[in-house]
Structures are given as structure tokens and as C-alpha cells.
Amino acid sequence: MTALRTRFAPSPTGYIHVGNIRAALFPWLLAKQKNGAFIVRIEDTDQARFVEGATDLILETLSWLGLDWDEGPQKGGNYGPYFQTERREIYAAWAQKLIDKGLAYADPYTQEEVQAFREEAKALKKPFLYRDYRPENPPTWDGTQPLRFKATNIIRHTWHDPVMGELSAGPEALDDFILIKADGLPTYNFAHIVDDAEMKITHVIRGLEYISSIPRYLSLYDALDLSPPTLVCLPHIMHPDGKKKLGKRDGAKSVSDYRTDGILPEAMLNFLASMGWNDGTEQELFSKDELIAKFSLERVQRSGARFDEQRLLWMNGQWIRRLTLDDLYSRVRAYWPASAKNSDETYKRAVLALVQDRLKTLAELPLMTKYFFEKPIVNLTLITDNKQLKKLTAAESKNLLGEARTALEECEWSAESIQFCLNNLLQTTGQKPGTLFSLIRVATTWAPFSPALHDTLALLGRDRVLARLDTALLAL
Ligand code: GLU
């Protein structure tokens, strides 16, 4: 049996967004599952759309996600080079095979002539097909004209796509398309077929935008006496409104931006895999190993999967909780508020342990922990706009805080005894926890939320807590 070989073939035309990285993840999962090989090939033949630095960014993103490749840039392999612009001779040799068979010809037309054909077809109310206007005596190809494929086997093609099912398309889908452009570089349509064959790819997995071209690819495989690999098209990832495909123009973010925002690669992988795929159970959280074990193309849904960023944030929170404190501590290094700079590690670890369950992204760390490191800014609207606290008059708030200060001053300083003191205080004041605890929390953190009050106070320390209560009493 031949080993399974899959590939990811990005074009370095810009950043890599969440809509297209799935075309790397699914082939990678399949290769890992079947002990096959995953190849990365850089499709850089579109000089006009080439973006400097894009290849590095793509490779960095793959590495960050842990999608390691067996062959490709930085790695090499038996079927290189892995950049298309370095493979011109290979394409030329395959093009020559077609020329020799009479299945490729030099395109003699100017753009204006082709436009005239188009208009004629339109006037005749029939779809424009280049092959209807094929030149009778094309010039010998000298490399300055585009080289076109001559589609001669005009038949209905049928094929099986493991995701999309049984597919077929009639002769109207076949045409003479450009193999080599006037600049000497091959088109995607030609180059990827040559490369996939040369690189012995067994499964081509790519976006749905390619589905309508597959009949043409099949006719080219025939002409080259190649048996096509398994051809798979993945459904689109849809904009959150469900109406259009997610694209850069509609705000699809770069995967590396999610990284900067403090999304964990574990969560990103889980999220990407679960867009349009499930294992048939209710399970939502999958580790990389579980994905490798359970993934199958047959369970990828055919309809577009909606991009739901809230779900990504939820998943990220779940993955943050699953990390050991050591692991989390090493990952948040770049995210602490500036004021934490001189705090010692033990204190920072204790702060982190306290907020771990609440973090949805690593970038939320400053917002969640600032008041552990710096004097918070008094913001009375946190009292006047608070549903429970706005019921209190300023005098009542002041009285309650005064009582709290006295009780806390006498309290032994551990989370447990603070909790005990606070519960006593509920009894003596006759207040509800929602009111009393919110008031103390706001007055000591001036933050809209915090972990459990007794834990927060214990970690802040007696001196800080009493000083902050004094500041609040003055402000009220
Ligand atoms: N270079 C193509 C793209 O970035 C690859 C499509 C494919 O996987 O064959 O869309």
C-alpha cells in the first residue's frame, strides 16, 4: 500500500487567516493518523500578489500551532524544491510532454481579440468557451506567448469527494486553460497538478473555491496519463452573519493576531477542527492527540461552518484552566501589567492561580490583575452604576465600609479567617452578600470583577486592604 501523503500549499500573498488554516490542519491530522507524511509547498508563482515576509509568517503560524511538516521549506525532502518558482524546469518538462502529444499550444490572441470572442458568445447567448475559438494554426511556442492546454477529451467527469460525496460535471466545465503564462511561470492550475504528482501526494485537501475547476484538472490528469489523487474540497468558513464566506475583506483576522491576543494554540486547533467537524458525540474539547485519533474526512460536514469568536474565547478559557500553573506561568510572561515588573515570582504565581479560572485570553491578564500590583484609581461610578450598590445612600455605603474596616483590622490574615470575618459581618450588618461583598470588593480593587472576595483580600495583604478602605471612605 502506498503511504498517505498530504500537503498544504499556501501562496505567500499575505497573512494566513482562520478561514484558510484549516486547509493545513485537516491534511496534517490525516497524515499523523495514518503515519503518512505532511508536505508544505510554497506556491509563489503569482508575482503580482507576492508579499515579502508572508512565507515566514505562514511557517511561523504552522509552527506555533504545532503543525510540523515532514518535507518542505527549512526541512528539505526527496521531492524538492518546495518553492514553485524554483521548479520551472520541472514544469517546462511536463509542458513539453503535452506539446509533444499535441495537447498544448501557443495562445496567439491579444486581450482585445479574446474580448471580442467573449462578446460574440454573449450575443449568441452561449457561455464563452475558449476552445470554441481555438486557433487553427497556432504559432510554435517560443515562451513569450501563454501556453494553453488543448482539451480534447470532452466528456462528463464523475468523481468521489470524501467530504462532498459523488460529484459530476458535463463538457461545459471543460476548456482550454493557460498552463504557462507569458511571464514564463506556470499557472496554479498546471503547477499544482505537476507538483502533486511529482511529490506523490495521495490526498489533495483544499477549499471549496476549487470545486468548479476540478473537471478541468481531471482532463489534465488524463492528458498527462496520471491517475488523480483523492480530491477533497472543504466547506467554507462563513462570516458570523452566516451570509458570506469569511474573508480578509470582511475582517477575518490573521491567525498570528489571535496568538498576540493570547489565544492558546491548543484552543485554536480545537476550534478550527470543530468548525465543520465533530466526532458524532457531544464532546467539544479535543486535545491534539484526540483529534489525530478521531478525525475523519467523512465526518466533515458539507455545509459552511459559521465562525463564532465567542466559542473560540470559551474554548480558550477551558484550555487555560487545563494548564498546570507552571505551564501557564511560562506562557503569560509577556502579558503581565507593567506594574508587576518588580513583584516577586511567588506573589505573581499566587495572583495567577487566583485568576486562572477566569481568564479567557492571556491578554486579559492586566485587566484582571492590575490592582494586585498598583494602587487602583477610585472610580465611584462602579458604585453608582452597580445594580446592588446604587440602592445604598452615600452615608450607608460609608457606614458599611467603616464597619468592614474595623472587622477586617481585627481579623487574622488568611483566606479562611477572612471568610469567617466576612460572614460574621453579614450577620451584624444584616446585609446581603451581593451588597456587602460587592461594596468591599469595589472599594479594595476598583475593578468591575475579581475572584472570590476572601481570596482577593488575603492575597492583597492587610496593609493594602486597610489603606484602600481608608481611601474609599475619604472619597465617599
Ligand atoms: N496556493 C493555493 C491557495 O493558497 C493552494 C490551493 C491548494 O491547496 O491546492 O489557495
GROMACS .gro file of C-alpha atoms and ligand atoms in nm:
model
  486
    1MET     CA    1   0.000   0.000   0.000
    2THR     CA    2   0.132   0.346  -0.079
    3ALA     CA    3   0.188   0.572   0.219
    4LEU     CA    4  -0.059   0.853   0.262
    5ARG     CA    5   0.089   1.190   0.169
    6THR     CA    6  -0.094   1.518   0.217
    7ARG     CA    7   0.014   1.876   0.167
    8PHE     CA    8  -0.055   2.236   0.250
    9ALA     CA    9   0.020   2.465  -0.040
   10PRO     CA   10  -0.015   2.828   0.064
   11SER     CA   11   0.053   3.124  -0.162
   12PRO     CA   12   0.266   3.391   0.006
   13THR     CA   13   0.020   3.666  -0.074
   14GLY     CA   14  -0.034   3.796   0.280
   15TYR     CA   15  -0.117   3.679   0.627
   16ILE     CA   16  -0.284   3.350   0.691
   17HIS     CA   17  -0.632   3.383   0.832
   18VAL     CA   18  -0.855   3.147   1.022
   19GLY     CA   19  -1.052   3.071   0.708
   20ASN     CA   20  -0.759   2.910   0.530
   21ILE     CA   21  -0.551   2.747   0.802
   22ARG     CA   22  -0.799   2.457   0.818
   23ALA     CA   23  -0.660   2.354   0.480
   24ALA     CA   24  -0.339   2.284   0.674
   25LEU     CA   25  -0.490   2.128   0.984
   26PHE     CA   26  -0.708   1.864   0.819
   27PRO     CA   27  -0.433   1.723   0.591
   28TRP     CA   28  -0.192   1.732   0.886
   29LEU     CA   29  -0.434   1.537   1.107
   30LEU     CA   30  -0.484   1.278   0.837
   31ALA     CA   31  -0.113   1.235   0.779
   32LYS     CA   32  -0.046   1.193   1.152
   33GLN     CA   33  -0.330   0.948   1.193
   34LYS     CA   34  -0.214   0.725   0.909
   35ASN     CA   35   0.157   0.755   0.974
   36GLY     CA   36   0.186   0.932   0.644
   37ALA     CA   37   0.374   1.247   0.550
   38PHE     CA   38   0.265   1.610   0.554
   39ILE     CA   39   0.433   1.834   0.300
   40VAL     CA   40   0.443   2.213   0.280
   41ARG     CA   41   0.483   2.367  -0.063
   42ILE     CA   42   0.501   2.738  -0.126
   43GLU     CA   43   0.300   2.839  -0.432
   44ASP     CA   44   0.477   3.161  -0.520
   45THR     CA   45   0.417   3.187  -0.893
   46ASP     CA   46   0.183   3.484  -0.874
   47GLN     CA   47   0.445   3.758  -0.878
   48ALA     CA   48   0.189   4.037  -0.876
   49ARG     CA   49   0.039   3.922  -0.544
   50PHE     CA   50   0.366   3.822  -0.377
   51VAL     CA   51   0.409   3.976  -0.032
   52GLU     CA   52   0.753   3.999   0.124
   53GLY     CA   53   0.773   3.814   0.454
   54ALA     CA   54   0.449   3.622   0.401
   55THR     CA   55   0.621   3.283   0.375
   56ASP     CA   56   0.794   3.331   0.710
   57LEU     CA   57   0.471   3.433   0.871
   58ILE     CA   58   0.292   3.127   0.734
   59LEU     CA   59   0.566   2.892   0.853
   60GLU     CA   60   0.573   3.058   1.196
   61THR     CA   61   0.199   3.015   1.226
   62LEU     CA   62   0.222   2.647   1.139
   63SER     CA   63   0.500   2.600   1.394
   64TRP     CA   64   0.307   2.785   1.662
   65LEU     CA   65   0.011   2.554   1.605
   66GLY     CA   66   0.243   2.255   1.619
   67LEU     CA   67   0.161   2.155   1.261
   68ASP     CA   68   0.506   2.023   1.183
   69TRP     CA   69   0.589   1.922   0.829
   70ASP     CA   70   0.791   1.626   0.710
   71GLU     CA   71   0.907   1.790   0.390
   72GLY     CA   72   0.913   2.149   0.275
   73PRO     CA   73   1.085   2.480   0.343
   74GLN     CA   74   1.356   2.471   0.612
   75LYS     CA   75   1.330   2.094   0.608
   76GLY     CA   76   1.402   1.976   0.255
   77GLY     CA   77   1.294   1.633   0.137
   78ASN     CA   78   1.322   1.396  -0.155
   79TYR     CA   79   1.080   1.581  -0.380
   80GLY     CA   80   1.205   1.939  -0.359
   81PRO     CA   81   1.249   2.219  -0.426
   82TYR     CA   82   0.939   2.313  -0.229
   83PHE     CA   83   0.905   2.664  -0.371
   84GLN     CA   84   0.731   2.668  -0.708
   85THR     CA   85   0.948   2.944  -0.851
   86GLU     CA   86   1.244   2.707  -0.814
   87ARG     CA   87   1.073   2.433  -1.014
   88ARG     CA   88   1.048   2.599  -1.355
   89GLU     CA   89   1.242   2.325  -1.533
   90ILE     CA   90   1.011   2.062  -1.395
   91TYR     CA   91   0.706   2.246  -1.533
   92ALA     CA   92   0.879   2.301  -1.865
   93ALA     CA   93   0.945   1.926  -1.897
   94TRP     CA   94   0.581   1.841  -1.826
   95ALA     CA   95   0.461   2.112  -2.062
   96GLN     CA   96   0.682   1.962  -2.332
   97LYS     CA   97   0.508   1.626  -2.285
   98LEU     CA   98   0.178   1.793  -2.367
   99ILE     CA   99   0.322   1.982  -2.664
  100ASP     CA  100   0.465   1.655  -2.800
  101LYS     CA  101   0.125   1.491  -2.772
  102GLY     CA  102  -0.039   1.785  -2.949
  103LEU     CA  103  -0.224   1.872  -2.629
  104ALA     CA  104  -0.085   2.219  -2.569
  105TYR     CA  105  -0.047   2.518  -2.798
  106ALA     CA  106   0.076   2.875  -2.802
  107ASP     CA  107  -0.202   3.123  -2.748
  108PRO     CA  108  -0.174   3.380  -3.030
  109TYR     CA  109  -0.454   3.615  -2.930
  110THR     CA  110  -0.436   3.961  -2.787
  111GLN     CA  111  -0.661   4.056  -2.497
  112GLU     CA  112  -0.877   4.258  -2.735
  113GLU     CA  113  -0.930   3.957  -2.960
  114VAL     CA  114  -1.032   3.740  -2.666
  115GLN     CA  115  -1.268   4.015  -2.551
  116ALA     CA  116  -1.427   4.017  -2.896
  117PHE     CA  117  -1.484   3.638  -2.872
  118ARG     CA  118  -1.644   3.687  -2.538
  119GLU     CA  119  -1.881   3.945  -2.673
  120GLU     CA  120  -1.969   3.729  -2.968
  121ALA     CA  121  -2.052   3.438  -2.737
  122LYS     CA  122  -2.264   3.672  -2.529
  123ALA     CA  123  -2.451   3.793  -2.836
  124LEU     CA  124  -2.515   3.431  -2.931
  125LYS     CA  125  -2.635   3.372  -2.574
  126LYS     CA  126  -2.394   3.089  -2.511
  127PRO     CA  127  -2.129   3.060  -2.244
  128PHE     CA  128  -1.786   3.169  -2.357
  129LEU     CA  129  -1.551   2.876  -2.405
  130TYR     CA  130  -1.204   2.940  -2.526
  131ARG     CA  131  -1.198   2.606  -2.705
  132ASP     CA  132  -1.472   2.728  -2.943
  133TYR     CA  133  -1.219   2.983  -3.071
  134ARG     CA  134  -0.912   2.766  -3.069
  135PRO     CA  135  -0.669   2.887  -3.344
  136GLU     CA  136  -0.636   2.655  -3.641
  137ASN     CA  137  -0.266   2.708  -3.694
  138PRO     CA  138  -0.113   2.827  -3.369
  139PRO     CA  139   0.244   2.954  -3.389
  140THR     CA  140   0.528   2.749  -3.247
  141TRP     CA  141   0.551   2.820  -2.876
  142ASP     CA  142   0.857   3.033  -2.805
  143GLY     CA  143   0.790   3.102  -2.438
  144THR     CA  144   0.670   3.458  -2.494
  145GLN     CA  145   0.306   3.363  -2.552
  146PRO     CA  146   0.092   3.186  -2.294
  147LEU     CA  147   0.083   2.810  -2.340
  148ARG     CA  148  -0.265   2.668  -2.337
  149PHE     CA  149  -0.394   2.321  -2.267
  150LYS     CA  150  -0.592   2.169  -2.553
  151ALA     CA  151  -0.891   1.996  -2.400
  152THR     CA  152  -0.974   1.720  -2.648
  153ASN     CA  153  -1.144   1.456  -2.440
  154ILE     CA  154  -1.470   1.642  -2.394
  155ILE     CA  155  -1.667   1.411  -2.166
  156ARG     CA  156  -1.868   1.415  -1.844
  157HIS     CA  157  -1.641   1.364  -1.545
  158THR     CA  158  -1.753   1.197  -1.225
  159TRP     CA  159  -1.551   1.173  -0.908
  160HIS     CA  160  -1.585   1.095  -0.543
  161ASP     CA  161  -1.500   1.358  -0.284
  162PRO     CA  162  -1.492   1.206   0.069
  163VAL     CA  163  -1.647   1.524   0.206
  164MET     CA  164  -1.875   1.638  -0.076
  165GLY     CA  165  -1.981   1.294  -0.199
  166GLU     CA  166  -2.037   1.181  -0.559
  167LEU     CA  167  -1.982   1.467  -0.799
  168SER     CA  168  -2.004   1.509  -1.172
  169ALA     CA  169  -1.980   1.781  -1.432
  170GLY     CA  170  -2.051   1.786  -1.805
  171PRO     CA  171  -1.847   1.905  -2.103
  172GLU     CA  172  -1.941   2.269  -2.041
  173ALA     CA  173  -1.698   2.263  -1.746
  174LEU     CA  174  -1.403   2.179  -1.973
  175ASP     CA  175  -1.199   2.432  -2.159
  176ASP     CA  176  -0.854   2.522  -2.285
  177PHE     CA  177  -0.681   2.689  -1.991
  178ILE     CA  178  -0.342   2.851  -1.956
  179LEU     CA  179  -0.062   2.624  -1.839
  180ILE     CA  180   0.231   2.864  -1.861
  181LYS     CA  181   0.183   3.239  -1.851
  182ALA     CA  182   0.360   3.489  -2.077
  183ASP     CA  183   0.600   3.563  -1.787
  184GLY     CA  184   0.725   3.204  -1.810
  185LEU     CA  185   0.573   3.096  -1.480
  186PRO     CA  186   0.310   2.823  -1.462
  187THR     CA  187  -0.047   2.887  -1.353
  188TYR     CA  188  -0.179   2.734  -1.033
  189ASN     CA  189  -0.397   2.507  -1.248
  190PHE     CA  190  -0.093   2.348  -1.409
  191ALA     CA  191   0.174   2.375  -1.141
  192HIS     CA  192  -0.021   2.214  -0.860
  193ILE     CA  193  -0.102   1.910  -1.073
  194VAL     CA  194   0.260   1.861  -1.169
  195ASP     CA  195   0.376   1.914  -0.812
  196ASP     CA  196   0.118   1.691  -0.651
  197ALA     CA  197   0.216   1.417  -0.895
  198GLU     CA  198   0.591   1.467  -0.852
  199MET     CA  199   0.554   1.488  -0.474
  200LYS     CA  200   0.339   1.172  -0.472
  201ILE     CA  201   0.053   1.341  -0.292
  202THR     CA  202  -0.231   1.095  -0.228
  203HIS     CA  203  -0.491   1.339  -0.088
  204VAL     CA  204  -0.537   1.695  -0.208
  205ILE     CA  205  -0.738   1.883   0.054
  206ARG     CA  206  -0.830   2.244  -0.021
  207GLY     CA  207  -1.106   2.499  -0.008
  208LEU     CA  208  -1.438   2.478  -0.185
  209GLU     CA  209  -1.343   2.759  -0.423
  210TYR     CA  210  -1.160   2.496  -0.630
  211ILE     CA  211  -1.453   2.261  -0.681
  212SER     CA  212  -1.571   2.406  -1.010
  213SER     CA  213  -1.225   2.368  -1.161
  214ILE     CA  214  -1.190   2.001  -1.076
  215PRO     CA  215  -1.331   1.874  -1.408
  216ARG     CA  216  -1.054   2.069  -1.583
  217TYR     CA  217  -0.796   1.919  -1.353
  218LEU     CA  218  -0.934   1.574  -1.428
  219SER     CA  219  -0.899   1.634  -1.800
  220LEU     CA  220  -0.539   1.742  -1.747
  221TYR     CA  221  -0.463   1.437  -1.534
  222ASP     CA  222  -0.594   1.226  -1.824
  223ALA     CA  223  -0.382   1.412  -2.076
  224LEU     CA  224  -0.073   1.358  -1.863
  225ASP     CA  225  -0.155   0.987  -1.807
  226LEU     CA  226  -0.175   1.046  -1.434
  227SER     CA  227  -0.429   0.892  -1.203
  228PRO     CA  228  -0.566   1.171  -0.988
  229PRO     CA  229  -0.518   1.167  -0.613
  230THR     CA  230  -0.819   1.176  -0.383
  231LEU     CA  231  -0.963   1.524  -0.434
  232VAL     CA  232  -1.122   1.685  -0.133
  233CYS     CA  233  -1.291   2.021  -0.102
  234LEU     CA  234  -1.361   2.166   0.241
  235PRO     CA  235  -1.676   2.369   0.301
  236HIS     CA  236  -1.631   2.741   0.352
  237ILE     CA  237  -1.596   2.902   0.688
  238MET     CA  238  -1.874   3.154   0.699
  239HIS     CA  239  -1.882   3.507   0.833
  240PRO     CA  240  -2.062   3.521   1.172
  241ASP     CA  241  -2.370   3.659   0.992
  242GLY     CA  242  -2.386   3.326   0.807
  243LYS     CA  243  -2.436   3.501   0.474
  244LYS     CA  244  -2.094   3.513   0.317
  245LYS     CA  245  -1.767   3.330   0.317
  246LEU     CA  246  -1.524   3.458   0.579
  247GLY     CA  247  -1.253   3.654   0.404
  248LYS     CA  248  -0.989   3.912   0.474
  249ARG     CA  249  -1.210   4.186   0.338
  250ASP     CA  250  -1.480   4.102   0.591
  251GLY     CA  251  -1.245   4.120   0.883
  252ALA     CA  252  -1.107   3.766   0.900
  253LYS     CA  253  -0.817   3.807   1.137
  254SER     CA  254  -0.471   3.673   1.092
  255VAL     CA  255  -0.404   3.361   1.296
  256SER     CA  256  -0.097   3.534   1.437
  257ASP     CA  257  -0.317   3.816   1.572
  258TYR     CA  258  -0.508   3.562   1.776
  259ARG     CA  259  -0.175   3.446   1.906
  260THR     CA  260  -0.087   3.801   2.015
  261ASP     CA  261  -0.430   3.831   2.175
  262GLY     CA  262  -0.343   3.542   2.400
  263ILE     CA  263  -0.525   3.254   2.235
  264LEU     CA  264  -0.352   2.924   2.309
  265PRO     CA  265  -0.254   2.706   2.015
  266GLU     CA  266  -0.441   2.418   2.181
  267ALA     CA  267  -0.760   2.622   2.172
  268MET     CA  268  -0.704   2.746   1.818
  269LEU     CA  269  -0.654   2.391   1.690
  270ASN     CA  270  -0.954   2.263   1.878
  271PHE     CA  271  -1.164   2.549   1.748
  272LEU     CA  272  -1.054   2.511   1.387
  273ALA     CA  273  -1.113   2.137   1.392
  274SER     CA  274  -1.456   2.176   1.540
  275MET     CA  275  -1.566   2.419   1.271
  276GLY     CA  276  -1.745   2.179   1.043
  277TRP     CA  277  -1.627   1.859   1.207
  278ASN     CA  278  -1.736   1.658   1.512
  279ASP     CA  279  -1.681   1.300   1.622
  280GLY     CA  280  -2.050   1.220   1.638
  281THR     CA  281  -2.075   1.276   2.014
  282GLU     CA  282  -2.136   1.588   2.223
  283GLN     CA  283  -1.766   1.626   2.301
  284GLU     CA  284  -1.638   1.975   2.231
  285LEU     CA  285  -1.289   1.983   2.377
  286PHE     CA  286  -1.033   1.775   2.193
  287SER     CA  287  -0.662   1.762   2.253
  288LYS     CA  288  -0.433   1.736   1.957
  289ASP     CA  289  -0.385   1.364   2.018
  290GLU     CA  290  -0.758   1.308   2.039
  291LEU     CA  291  -0.805   1.495   1.713
  292ILE     CA  292  -0.542   1.281   1.546
  293ALA     CA  293  -0.712   0.965   1.670
  294LYS     CA  294  -1.067   1.068   1.588
  295PHE     CA  295  -1.052   1.287   1.278
  296SER     CA  296  -1.208   1.162   0.958
  297LEU     CA  297  -1.289   1.339   0.633
  298GLU     CA  298  -1.618   1.153   0.617
  299ARG     CA  299  -1.737   1.338   0.927
  300VAL     CA  300  -1.662   1.683   0.788
  301GLN     CA  301  -1.998   1.846   0.724
  302ARG     CA  302  -2.080   1.966   0.375
  303SER     CA  303  -2.240   2.296   0.464
  304GLY     CA  304  -2.042   2.602   0.560
  305ALA     CA  305  -1.940   2.634   0.924
  306ARG     CA  306  -2.005   2.965   1.091
  307PHE     CA  307  -1.712   3.143   1.252
  308ASP     CA  308  -1.804   3.208   1.615
  309GLU     CA  309  -1.541   3.404   1.802
  310GLN     CA  310  -1.728   3.374   2.133
  311ARG     CA  311  -1.691   3.000   2.106
  312LEU     CA  312  -1.318   3.040   2.048
  313LEU     CA  313  -1.293   3.253   2.363
  314TRP     CA  314  -1.489   2.997   2.562
  315MET     CA  315  -1.264   2.718   2.438
  316ASN     CA  316  -0.957   2.922   2.517
  317GLY     CA  317  -1.079   2.973   2.874
  318GLN     CA  318  -1.129   2.598   2.903
  319TRP     CA  319  -0.778   2.532   2.774
  320ILE     CA  320  -0.626   2.791   3.007
  321ARG     CA  321  -0.789   2.609   3.301
  322ARG     CA  322  -0.640   2.282   3.193
  323LEU     CA  323  -0.283   2.409   3.203
  324THR     CA  324  -0.066   2.348   3.506
  325LEU     CA  325   0.023   2.666   3.691
  326ASP     CA  326   0.387   2.625   3.583
  327ASP     CA  327   0.290   2.600   3.221
  328LEU     CA  328   0.052   2.894   3.239
  329TYR     CA  329   0.312   3.099   3.425
  330SER     CA  330   0.564   3.049   3.149
  331ARG     CA  331   0.312   3.137   2.880
  332VAL     CA  332   0.194   3.465   3.034
  333ARG     CA  333   0.543   3.609   3.067
  334ALA     CA  334   0.481   3.882   2.808
  335TYR     CA  335   0.133   3.968   2.932
  336TRP     CA  336   0.178   4.098   3.290
  337PRO     CA  337   0.086   4.462   3.357
  338ALA     CA  338   0.393   4.684   3.360
  339SER     CA  339   0.341   4.745   3.732
  340ALA     CA  340   0.409   4.376   3.803
  341LYS     CA  341   0.766   4.416   3.690
  342ASN     CA  342   0.921   4.431   4.035
  343SER     CA  343   0.692   4.186   4.209
  344ASP     CA  344   0.842   3.860   4.317
  345GLU     CA  345   0.762   3.533   4.149
  346THR     CA  346   0.579   3.377   4.443
  347TYR     CA  347   0.334   3.666   4.457
  348LYS     CA  348   0.282   3.663   4.081
  349ARG     CA  349   0.218   3.292   4.085
  350ALA     CA  350  -0.038   3.333   4.360
  351VAL     CA  351  -0.212   3.607   4.160
  352LEU     CA  352  -0.211   3.390   3.852
  353ALA     CA  353  -0.352   3.091   4.040
  354LEU     CA  354  -0.635   3.310   4.158
  355VAL     CA  355  -0.737   3.434   3.813
  356GLN     CA  356  -0.658   3.121   3.610
  357ASP     CA  357  -1.019   3.003   3.602
  358ARG     CA  358  -1.143   3.340   3.487
  359LEU     CA  359  -0.903   3.423   3.208
  360LYS     CA  360  -1.046   3.385   2.862
  361THR     CA  361  -0.730   3.506   2.689
  362LEU     CA  362  -0.379   3.569   2.815
  363ALA     CA  363  -0.414   3.932   2.708
  364GLU     CA  364  -0.681   3.984   2.973
  365LEU     CA  365  -0.418   3.941   3.242
  366PRO     CA  366  -0.351   4.315   3.305
  367LEU     CA  367  -0.721   4.397   3.333
  368MET     CA  368  -0.773   4.106   3.572
  369THR     CA  369  -0.470   4.158   3.792
  370LYS     CA  370  -0.364   4.521   3.781
  371TYR     CA  371  -0.497   4.603   4.127
  372PHE     CA  372  -0.271   4.338   4.280
  373PHE     CA  373   0.030   4.541   4.172
  374GLU     CA  374  -0.072   4.905   4.172
  375LYS     CA  375  -0.298   5.140   4.362
  376PRO     CA  376  -0.628   5.136   4.175
  377ILE     CA  377  -0.788   5.456   4.057
  378VAL     CA  378  -1.101   5.537   4.254
  379ASN     CA  379  -1.399   5.522   4.022
  380LEU     CA  380  -1.723   5.598   4.202
  381THR     CA  381  -1.937   5.501   3.905
  382LEU     CA  382  -1.856   5.142   3.994
  383ILE     CA  383  -2.077   5.206   4.296
  384THR     CA  384  -2.332   5.444   4.149
  385ASP     CA  385  -2.388   5.226   3.838
  386ASN     CA  386  -2.386   4.895   4.021
  387LYS     CA  387  -2.728   4.733   4.038
  388GLN     CA  388  -2.697   4.640   4.405
  389LEU     CA  389  -2.484   4.924   4.529
  390LYS     CA  390  -2.676   5.211   4.381
  391LYS     CA  391  -2.957   5.137   4.626
  392LEU     CA  392  -2.733   5.250   4.912
  393THR     CA  393  -2.704   5.616   5.006
  394ALA     CA  394  -2.351   5.754   5.031
  395ALA     CA  395  -2.387   5.760   5.408
  396GLU     CA  396  -2.495   5.395   5.414
  397SER     CA  397  -2.201   5.291   5.199
  398LYS     CA  398  -1.968   5.480   5.421
  399ASN     CA  399  -2.109   5.321   5.735
  400LEU     CA  400  -2.086   4.973   5.593
  401LEU     CA  401  -1.728   5.021   5.478
  402GLY     CA  402  -1.638   5.162   5.817
  403GLU     CA  403  -1.775   4.852   5.987
  404ALA     CA  404  -1.592   4.633   5.739
  405ARG     CA  405  -1.268   4.812   5.809
  406THR     CA  406  -1.300   4.759   6.182
  407ALA     CA  407  -1.382   4.392   6.141
  408LEU     CA  408  -1.101   4.331   5.895
  409GLU     CA  409  -0.849   4.515   6.104
  410GLU     CA  410  -0.908   4.267   6.382
  411CYS     CA  411  -0.911   3.968   6.155
  412GLU     CA  412  -0.627   3.720   6.135
  413TRP     CA  413  -0.491   3.742   5.778
  414SER     CA  414  -0.566   3.419   5.597
  415ALA     CA  415  -0.828   3.345   5.334
  416GLU     CA  416  -1.012   3.120   5.577
  417SER     CA  417  -1.038   3.361   5.866
  418ILE     CA  418  -1.120   3.649   5.633
  419GLN     CA  419  -1.407   3.444   5.501
  420PHE     CA  420  -1.519   3.381   5.858
  421CYS     CA  421  -1.497   3.754   5.943
  422LEU     CA  422  -1.691   3.848   5.632
  423ASN     CA  423  -1.968   3.602   5.714
  424ASN     CA  424  -1.993   3.744   6.065
  425LEU     CA  425  -2.017   4.087   5.916
  426LEU     CA  426  -2.316   3.978   5.710
  427GLN     CA  427  -2.494   3.888   6.031
  428THR     CA  428  -2.407   4.204   6.223
  429THR     CA  429  -2.496   4.437   5.936
  430GLY     CA  430  -2.797   4.240   5.815
  431GLN     CA  431  -2.682   4.294   5.455
  432LYS     CA  432  -2.696   4.052   5.164
  433PRO     CA  433  -2.362   3.918   5.032
  434GLY     CA  434  -2.443   4.071   4.693
  435THR     CA  435  -2.440   4.416   4.851
  436LEU     CA  436  -2.181   4.395   5.127
  437PHE     CA  437  -1.923   4.189   4.941
  438SER     CA  438  -1.961   4.391   4.622
  439LEU     CA  439  -1.904   4.708   4.815
  440ILE     CA  440  -1.587   4.579   4.981
  441ARG     CA  441  -1.465   4.433   4.655
  442VAL     CA  442  -1.514   4.759   4.466
  443ALA     CA  443  -1.357   4.965   4.744
  444THR     CA  444  -1.044   4.749   4.752
  445THR     CA  445  -0.994   4.676   4.381
  446TRP     CA  446  -1.192   4.940   4.191
  447ALA     CA  447  -1.232   4.674   3.925
  448PRO     CA  448  -1.558   4.553   3.774
  449PHE     CA  449  -1.487   4.194   3.882
  450SER     CA  450  -1.247   3.992   4.089
  451PRO     CA  451  -1.202   3.637   4.215
  452ALA     CA  452  -1.370   3.534   4.543
  453LEU     CA  453  -1.351   3.824   4.789
  454HIS     CA  454  -1.175   3.647   5.077
  455ASP     CA  455  -0.906   3.511   4.839
  456THR     CA  456  -0.857   3.851   4.682
  457LEU     CA  457  -0.824   4.029   5.015
  458ALA     CA  458  -0.593   3.762   5.156
  459LEU     CA  459  -0.357   3.797   4.865
  460LEU     CA  460  -0.368   4.178   4.857
  461GLY     CA  461  -0.249   4.178   5.219
  462ARG     CA  462  -0.377   4.356   5.528
  463ASP     CA  463  -0.193   4.684   5.480
  464ARG     CA  464  -0.307   4.734   5.125
  465VAL     CA  465  -0.665   4.641   5.206
  466LEU     CA  466  -0.691   4.877   5.504
  467ALA     CA  467  -0.525   5.162   5.315
  468ARG     CA  468  -0.762   5.117   5.023
  469LEU     CA  469  -1.062   5.111   5.252
  470ASP     CA  470  -0.940   5.439   5.403
  471THR     CA  471  -0.908   5.593   5.058
  472ALA     CA  472  -1.261   5.479   4.974
  473LEU     CA  473  -1.400   5.617   5.298
  474LEU     CA  474  -1.249   5.953   5.217
  475ALA     CA  475  -1.382   5.951   4.863
  476LEU     CA  476  -1.737   5.867   4.962
  477GLU     N1  477  -0.197   2.809  -0.342
  477GLU     C1  478  -0.334   2.774  -0.330
  477GLU     C2  479  -0.401   2.866  -0.228
  477GLU     O1  480  -0.332   2.924  -0.148
  477GLU     C3  481  -0.344   2.633  -0.282
  477GLU     C4  482  -0.464   2.560  -0.313
  477GLU     C5  483  -0.434   2.414  -0.295
  477GLU     O2  484  -0.426   2.371  -0.179
  477GLU     O3  485  -0.413   2.345  -0.395
  477GLU     O4  486  -0.520   2.878  -0.229
   0.00000   0.00000   0.00000
